[in-house]
Amino acid sequence: NMFADQSLQFEFKGIQTCLEQINTEMNTSDSLVTTTLSEINTNLSTISSHLSTQTQYQFLGVSWDILLPAFISILIFMLGYLLNEWLKQRDEKMSRALVRNTILTWADINLPHLYQYAQSIDELAKGISSTPYLSTVPCTPQHVTIDVLSQFSIDRLMDALYIGLPRSVDKTQKKIMFNQYMSCVSLLKEQQKIVVDKYKEYYDLVHEIRNEWDIKWRAYIVNIRQNNMRLTSAPDSPEKRYYQTLGELIRSQFTREVNFAENEKIIEASREYINTESESVVSTDIINTNQVFNDLIVTTIRVHSLKTYSVAFAFTARNIAECAKLFGTTIEFYKRAFNSLEAK
């Protein structure tokens, strides 16, 4: 009947208005969805025009009372599907934008800090290598928040840095740069942990060796002094001259801040003298003194082993500097790719 025709036209007009509003608000890059909406809008206009000239109570032999609910249900389903697809695409774009903006912002702020970080670790390595003291070299490298880059899942990174790049970018280049980005972030995070763990190991070992040195150095000094006191009133003898000579070699006073370079000179001179005289001058006390001295030599060797940390930190500093350079190249590639997307 006429009422059914007018009701159907009214419903179609309402759906058309809704589609036109959605089509206007959607991003022009959502080509598939906007094209489909336009086609639905055109079809609705055709049906509406046909209804306006329809004078019969039926359409293709079927009552409008049956067709009306069916048409509306189908159109609402299609509209819901298209809206869902549009919202999904919008969420994907927002997710990509978040990942990309986070990476670029982090790089702009922290890339210079990465070079400073590498330099501070290299300075630590040089300090360990050159210090004359048996004490820890201060380490104040700037902490770089690598965790910000590793917070995103591999799926989101793949979507933002590989799938979402322009088709004009070569696929091989995409793979290389994505792998390069992932490798840089992984290496930087790993190297930062190595620096923290290695410095703690170095710090603890220095204090352990320092305490050991204090005990053995004092034991050696006390041994020499006690034997010189024992032989003070004794007549001149090879043993007396032996302890007098060693006593003269250690006249420099022990200070809290051990200048190991100076003490090592004393130890080397003492070792040379002991090796020369130990065969010609023999006594129970001298044998005991030599044992105390040999224990001190063992600790001296441990002190020298601390220099290996200089090599380790220097190697880490080079790795971080090279990785920072590679990371900078990767970021420049992505900046160009993202700019070309925005230009479209």
Short mmCIF file of C-alpha atoms in Angstrom, two decimals:
data_model
loop_
_atom_site.label_atom_id
_atom_site.label_comp_id
_atom_site.label_asym_id
_atom_site.label_seq_id
_atom_site.Cartn_x
_atom_site.Cartn_y
_atom_site.Cartn_z
CA ASN A 1 0.00 0.00 0.00
CA MET A 2 0.99 3.64 -0.22
CA PHE A 3 1.88 3.82 3.50
CA ALA A 4 4.33 0.97 3.10
CA ASP A 5 5.99 2.71 0.11
CA GLN A 6 6.34 5.95 2.04
CA SER A 7 7.72 4.16 5.12
CA LEU A 8 10.31 2.35 3.04
CA GLN A 9 11.34 5.59 1.35
CA PHE A 10 11.66 7.24 4.74
CA GLU A 11 13.89 4.43 6.05
CA PHE A 12 16.05 4.53 2.91
CA LYS A 13 16.45 8.30 3.20
CA GLY A 14 17.57 7.93 6.84
CA ILE A 15 20.16 5.27 5.94
CA GLN A 16 21.40 7.39 3.03
CA THR A 17 21.90 10.38 5.33
CA CYS A 18 23.87 8.22 7.79
CA LEU A 19 26.07 6.81 5.03
CA GLU A 20 26.78 10.29 3.68
CA GLN A 21 27.86 11.50 7.14
CA ILE A 22 30.17 8.52 7.63
CA ASN A 23 31.62 8.93 4.16
CA THR A 24 32.34 12.60 4.87
CA GLU A 25 34.04 11.89 8.21
CA MET A 26 36.18 9.00 6.97
CA ASN A 27 39.77 9.47 5.92
CA THR A 28 40.22 9.63 2.16
CA SER A 29 42.80 6.84 2.37
CA ASP A 30 40.06 4.35 3.41
CA SER A 31 39.36 3.79 -0.28
CA LEU A 32 37.75 0.35 -0.04
CA VAL A 33 35.23 1.37 2.60
CA THR A 34 34.39 4.76 1.04
CA THR A 35 33.89 3.20 -2.40
CA THR A 36 31.53 0.59 -0.94
CA LEU A 37 29.57 3.25 0.94
CA SER A 38 29.19 5.28 -2.25
CA GLU A 39 27.90 2.23 -4.12
CA ILE A 40 25.36 1.49 -1.37
CA ASN A 41 24.28 5.13 -1.42
CA THR A 42 23.77 5.02 -5.20
CA ASN A 43 21.77 1.80 -4.99
CA LEU A 44 19.57 3.27 -2.26
CA SER A 45 18.91 6.34 -4.44
CA THR A 46 17.88 4.09 -7.33
CA ILE A 47 15.54 2.03 -5.14
CA SER A 48 14.08 5.19 -3.60
CA SER A 49 13.45 6.67 -7.06
CA HIS A 50 11.82 3.45 -8.12
CA LEU A 51 9.59 3.49 -5.07
CA SER A 52 8.46 7.04 -5.78
CA THR A 53 7.02 5.87 -9.13
CA GLN A 54 5.73 2.55 -7.79
CA THR A 55 1.93 2.58 -7.70
CA GLN A 56 1.44 -1.08 -6.95
CA TYR A 57 1.30 -2.63 -3.52
CA GLN A 58 3.94 -5.19 -4.46
CA PHE A 59 7.51 -5.26 -5.73
CA LEU A 60 8.37 -8.15 -8.04
CA GLY A 61 5.31 -9.94 -6.78
CA VAL A 62 6.29 -9.68 -3.10
CA SER A 63 4.40 -7.58 -0.61
CA TRP A 64 6.21 -4.52 0.79
CA ASP A 65 5.18 -5.62 4.24
CA ILE A 66 7.65 -8.50 3.81
CA LEU A 67 10.30 -6.68 1.80
CA LEU A 68 10.57 -3.67 4.09
CA PRO A 69 11.96 -5.46 7.20
CA ALA A 70 14.24 -7.63 5.06
CA PHE A 71 15.78 -4.69 3.19
CA ILE A 72 16.29 -2.71 6.38
CA SER A 73 17.91 -5.68 8.16
CA ILE A 74 20.31 -6.31 5.28
CA LEU A 75 21.26 -2.64 5.02
CA ILE A 76 21.81 -2.29 8.76
CA PHE A 77 24.02 -5.41 8.70
CA MET A 78 26.10 -4.03 5.82
CA LEU A 79 26.35 -0.65 7.50
CA GLY A 80 27.52 -2.27 10.75
CA TYR A 81 30.09 -4.34 8.88
CA LEU A 82 31.48 -1.30 7.09
CA LEU A 83 31.60 0.72 10.28
CA ASN A 84 33.45 -2.10 12.01
CA GLU A 85 35.99 -2.30 9.17
CA TRP A 86 36.47 1.46 9.25
CA LEU A 87 37.01 1.48 13.02
CA LYS A 88 39.45 -1.42 12.66
CA GLN A 89 41.46 0.47 10.03
CA ARG A 90 41.40 3.61 12.15
CA ASP A 91 42.70 1.70 15.19
CA GLU A 92 45.47 0.16 13.08
CA LYS A 93 46.53 3.60 11.86
CA MET A 94 46.51 4.99 15.37
CA SER A 95 48.56 2.03 16.60
CA ARG A 96 51.09 2.50 13.78
CA ALA A 97 51.27 6.22 14.49
CA LEU A 98 51.91 5.57 18.19
CA VAL A 99 54.72 3.12 17.50
CA ARG A 100 56.32 5.33 14.86
CA ASN A 101 56.06 8.55 16.87
CA THR A 102 57.47 6.84 19.96
CA ILE A 103 60.46 5.49 18.04
CA LEU A 104 61.22 8.77 16.25
CA THR A 105 60.77 10.88 19.39
CA TRP A 106 62.99 8.53 21.39
CA ALA A 107 65.64 8.62 18.68
CA ASP A 108 65.65 12.42 18.43
CA ILE A 109 66.13 12.75 22.20
CA ASN A 110 68.39 9.79 22.99
CA LEU A 111 70.59 9.23 19.94
CA PRO A 112 73.10 11.90 21.09
CA HIS A 113 73.01 10.31 24.58
CA LEU A 114 73.97 6.96 23.08
CA TYR A 115 77.25 8.43 21.82
CA GLN A 116 77.82 10.07 25.22
CA TYR A 117 77.03 6.75 26.88
CA ALA A 118 79.62 4.97 24.74
CA GLN A 119 82.18 7.70 25.46
CA SER A 120 81.63 7.48 29.23
CA ILE A 121 82.23 3.72 29.14
CA ASP A 122 85.38 4.23 27.07
CA GLU A 123 86.62 6.74 29.64
CA LEU A 124 85.94 4.15 32.35
CA ALA A 125 88.06 1.65 30.42
CA LYS A 126 90.93 4.13 30.13
CA GLY A 127 90.63 4.97 33.83
CA ILE A 128 90.91 1.33 34.85
CA SER A 129 93.91 0.89 32.59
CA SER A 130 95.82 3.93 33.89
CA THR A 131 94.91 4.24 37.57
CA PRO A 132 97.88 3.76 39.93
CA TYR A 133 95.55 3.12 42.86
CA LEU A 134 94.02 -0.08 44.12
CA SER A 135 90.53 1.36 44.21
CA THR A 136 87.50 1.43 41.93
CA VAL A 137 87.37 3.93 39.11
CA PRO A 138 84.04 5.83 39.40
CA CYS A 139 81.49 4.93 36.76
CA THR A 140 78.80 7.47 35.94
CA PRO A 141 77.51 6.50 32.49
CA GLN A 142 74.21 8.07 31.56
CA HIS A 143 71.41 5.52 31.67
CA VAL A 144 69.62 5.30 28.33
CA THR A 145 66.00 4.14 28.45
CA ILE A 146 66.25 1.34 25.89
CA ASP A 147 63.22 -0.33 27.49
CA VAL A 148 60.99 2.26 25.81
CA LEU A 149 61.85 0.75 22.42
CA SER A 150 61.44 -2.85 23.55
CA GLN A 151 57.95 -2.33 25.02
CA PHE A 152 56.18 -3.00 21.70
CA SER A 153 55.35 -6.53 20.60
CA ILE A 154 56.90 -7.97 17.45
CA ASP A 155 53.46 -7.89 15.77
CA ARG A 156 53.05 -4.13 16.32
CA LEU A 157 56.60 -3.42 15.18
CA MET A 158 56.15 -5.57 12.08
CA ASP A 159 52.91 -3.71 11.28
CA ALA A 160 54.38 -0.23 11.81
CA LEU A 161 57.87 -0.72 10.37
CA TYR A 162 57.32 -3.29 7.64
CA ILE A 163 53.73 -3.95 6.56
CA GLY A 164 52.66 -0.30 6.90
CA LEU A 165 55.47 1.15 4.79
CA PRO A 166 54.74 2.48 1.27
CA ARG A 167 54.67 -0.09 -1.54
CA SER A 168 57.27 1.99 -3.33
CA VAL A 169 59.88 0.83 -0.79
CA ASP A 170 61.76 -2.25 -1.98
CA LYS A 171 60.77 -5.38 -0.04
CA THR A 172 64.39 -6.41 0.43
CA GLN A 173 65.18 -2.98 1.82
CA LYS A 174 62.21 -3.25 4.17
CA LYS A 175 63.49 -6.57 5.51
CA ILE A 176 67.04 -5.29 5.92
CA MET A 177 65.98 -2.17 7.80
CA PHE A 178 63.49 -3.99 10.01
CA ASN A 179 66.10 -6.57 10.94
CA GLN A 180 68.61 -3.78 11.49
CA TYR A 181 66.24 -1.96 13.83
CA MET A 182 65.47 -5.09 15.86
CA SER A 183 69.17 -6.00 16.07
CA CYS A 184 70.15 -2.52 17.26
CA VAL A 185 67.52 -2.41 20.00
CA SER A 186 68.40 -5.93 21.15
CA LEU A 187 72.14 -5.20 21.15
CA LEU A 188 71.78 -1.89 22.99
CA LYS A 189 69.62 -3.47 25.67
CA GLU A 190 72.07 -6.37 26.02
CA GLN A 191 75.14 -4.11 26.16
CA GLN A 192 73.56 -1.88 28.79
CA LYS A 193 72.97 -4.91 30.99
CA ILE A 194 76.55 -6.08 30.38
CA VAL A 195 77.88 -2.70 31.53
CA VAL A 196 75.85 -2.80 34.76
CA ASP A 197 76.71 -6.42 35.54
CA LYS A 198 80.38 -6.10 34.57
CA TYR A 199 80.88 -2.95 36.63
CA LYS A 200 79.30 -4.58 39.69
CA GLU A 201 81.61 -7.54 39.21
CA TYR A 202 84.60 -5.21 38.86
CA TYR A 203 83.56 -3.13 41.89
CA ASP A 204 83.14 -6.18 44.14
CA LEU A 205 86.41 -7.73 42.97
CA VAL A 206 88.39 -4.54 43.58
CA HIS A 207 87.14 -4.36 47.16
CA GLU A 208 87.85 -8.06 47.68
CA ILE A 209 91.41 -7.74 46.37
CA ARG A 210 91.92 -4.49 48.26
CA ASN A 211 91.01 -6.19 51.55
CA GLU A 212 93.23 -9.14 50.70
CA TRP A 213 96.08 -6.78 49.82
CA ASP A 214 95.71 -4.87 53.09
CA ILE A 215 95.97 -8.08 55.12
CA LYS A 216 98.94 -9.54 53.24
CA TRP A 217 100.83 -6.25 52.90
CA ARG A 218 100.56 -5.62 56.64
CA ALA A 219 101.57 -9.22 57.36
CA TYR A 220 104.72 -8.78 55.26
CA ILE A 221 105.60 -5.43 56.88
CA VAL A 222 105.07 -6.84 60.38
CA ASN A 223 107.21 -9.88 59.56
CA ILE A 224 110.13 -7.74 58.39
CA ARG A 225 109.87 -5.37 61.36
CA GLN A 226 109.68 -8.19 63.90
CA ASN A 227 112.73 -9.89 62.46
CA ASN A 228 114.69 -6.61 62.42
CA MET A 229 113.75 -6.07 66.07
CA ARG A 230 114.81 -9.63 66.87
CA LEU A 231 118.21 -9.08 65.26
CA THR A 232 118.82 -5.54 66.58
CA SER A 233 121.29 -6.65 69.27
CA ALA A 234 122.68 -9.54 67.25
CA PRO A 235 126.11 -9.28 65.64
CA ASP A 236 126.37 -8.57 61.94
CA SER A 237 125.36 -11.57 59.84
CA PRO A 238 123.94 -12.38 56.38
CA GLU A 239 120.50 -12.89 57.95
CA LYS A 240 120.67 -9.51 59.71
CA ARG A 241 121.71 -7.74 56.49
CA TYR A 242 118.94 -9.64 54.67
CA TYR A 243 116.20 -8.20 56.90
CA GLN A 244 117.81 -4.75 57.05
CA THR A 245 117.79 -4.56 53.25
CA LEU A 246 114.14 -5.65 53.01
CA GLY A 247 113.22 -3.17 55.74
CA GLU A 248 114.84 -0.31 53.83
CA LEU A 249 112.89 -1.28 50.71
CA ILE A 250 109.54 -0.91 52.49
CA ARG A 251 110.23 2.34 54.35
CA SER A 252 107.50 4.14 52.38
CA GLN A 253 104.49 4.26 54.65
CA PHE A 254 101.31 2.40 53.90
CA THR A 255 98.43 4.78 53.26
CA ARG A 256 94.71 4.12 53.15
CA GLU A 257 94.63 4.99 49.44
CA VAL A 258 97.02 2.40 48.12
CA ASN A 259 99.24 3.76 45.37
CA PHE A 260 99.81 0.36 43.90
CA ALA A 261 102.30 1.58 41.31
CA GLU A 262 104.66 2.74 44.08
CA ASN A 263 104.15 -0.39 46.17
CA GLU A 264 104.75 -2.55 43.12
CA LYS A 265 108.18 -0.97 42.69
CA ILE A 266 108.96 -1.98 46.30
CA ILE A 267 107.70 -5.50 45.64
CA GLU A 268 109.72 -5.88 42.44
CA ALA A 269 112.89 -4.68 44.16
CA SER A 270 112.21 -7.00 47.12
CA ARG A 271 111.55 -9.95 44.82
CA GLU A 272 114.75 -9.34 42.91
CA TYR A 273 116.76 -9.18 46.17
CA ILE A 274 115.06 -12.27 47.68
CA ASN A 275 115.66 -14.32 44.52
CA THR A 276 119.33 -13.32 44.60
CA GLU A 277 119.97 -13.97 48.30
CA SER A 278 117.55 -16.77 49.19
CA GLU A 279 119.97 -19.53 48.19
CA SER A 280 122.98 -18.13 50.07
CA VAL A 281 121.08 -16.98 53.18
CA VAL A 282 118.91 -19.71 54.67
CA SER A 283 117.10 -19.87 58.01
CA THR A 284 113.72 -20.92 59.33
CA ASP A 285 112.70 -17.29 59.74
CA ILE A 286 113.79 -16.40 56.18
CA ILE A 287 111.82 -19.35 54.78
CA ASN A 288 108.75 -18.12 56.67
CA THR A 289 109.33 -14.54 55.43
CA ASN A 290 109.62 -15.76 51.84
CA GLN A 291 106.31 -17.60 52.20
CA VAL A 292 104.60 -14.44 53.45
CA PHE A 293 106.12 -12.52 50.53
CA ASN A 294 104.97 -15.15 47.99
CA ASP A 295 101.42 -14.84 49.32
CA LEU A 296 101.67 -11.11 48.65
CA ILE A 297 102.87 -11.81 45.11
CA VAL A 298 99.74 -13.91 44.46
CA THR A 299 97.59 -10.91 45.38
CA THR A 300 99.75 -8.68 43.18
CA ILE A 301 98.92 -10.93 40.23
CA ARG A 302 95.22 -10.56 41.07
CA VAL A 303 95.63 -6.78 41.07
CA HIS A 304 97.04 -6.94 37.54
CA SER A 305 94.07 -9.07 36.47
CA LEU A 306 91.82 -6.05 37.11
CA LYS A 307 93.23 -4.47 33.96
CA THR A 308 91.31 -7.03 31.90
CA TYR A 309 88.15 -5.09 32.77
CA SER A 310 89.60 -2.18 30.84
CA VAL A 311 89.67 -4.32 27.70
CA ALA A 312 86.11 -5.55 28.31
CA PHE A 313 84.68 -2.05 28.82
CA ALA A 314 86.57 -0.67 25.81
CA PHE A 315 85.10 -3.44 23.65
CA THR A 316 81.60 -2.70 24.95
CA ALA A 317 82.05 1.03 24.30
CA ARG A 318 83.00 0.33 20.67
CA ASN A 319 79.97 -1.95 20.25
CA ILE A 320 77.60 0.70 21.57
CA ALA A 321 79.14 3.46 19.43
CA GLU A 322 78.93 1.34 16.27
CA CYS A 323 75.38 0.29 17.13
CA ALA A 324 74.38 3.93 17.73
CA LYS A 325 75.71 4.84 14.28
CA LEU A 326 73.79 1.99 12.66
CA PHE A 327 70.65 2.88 14.62
CA GLY A 328 70.91 6.47 13.39
CA THR A 329 71.05 5.27 9.77
CA THR A 330 67.99 3.09 10.38
CA ILE A 331 66.02 5.97 11.89
CA GLU A 332 66.82 8.21 8.91
CA PHE A 333 65.44 5.52 6.59
CA TYR A 334 62.20 5.32 8.55
CA LYS A 335 61.87 9.10 8.70
CA ARG A 336 61.97 9.26 4.91
CA ALA A 337 59.49 6.40 4.61
CA PHE A 338 57.04 7.92 7.12
CA ASN A 339 57.29 11.35 5.46
CA SER A 340 56.38 9.83 2.10
CA LEU A 341 53.28 8.29 3.73
CA GLU A 342 52.19 11.62 5.14
CA ALA A 343 52.72 13.31 1.78
CA LYS A 344 50.14 11.05 0.15
#
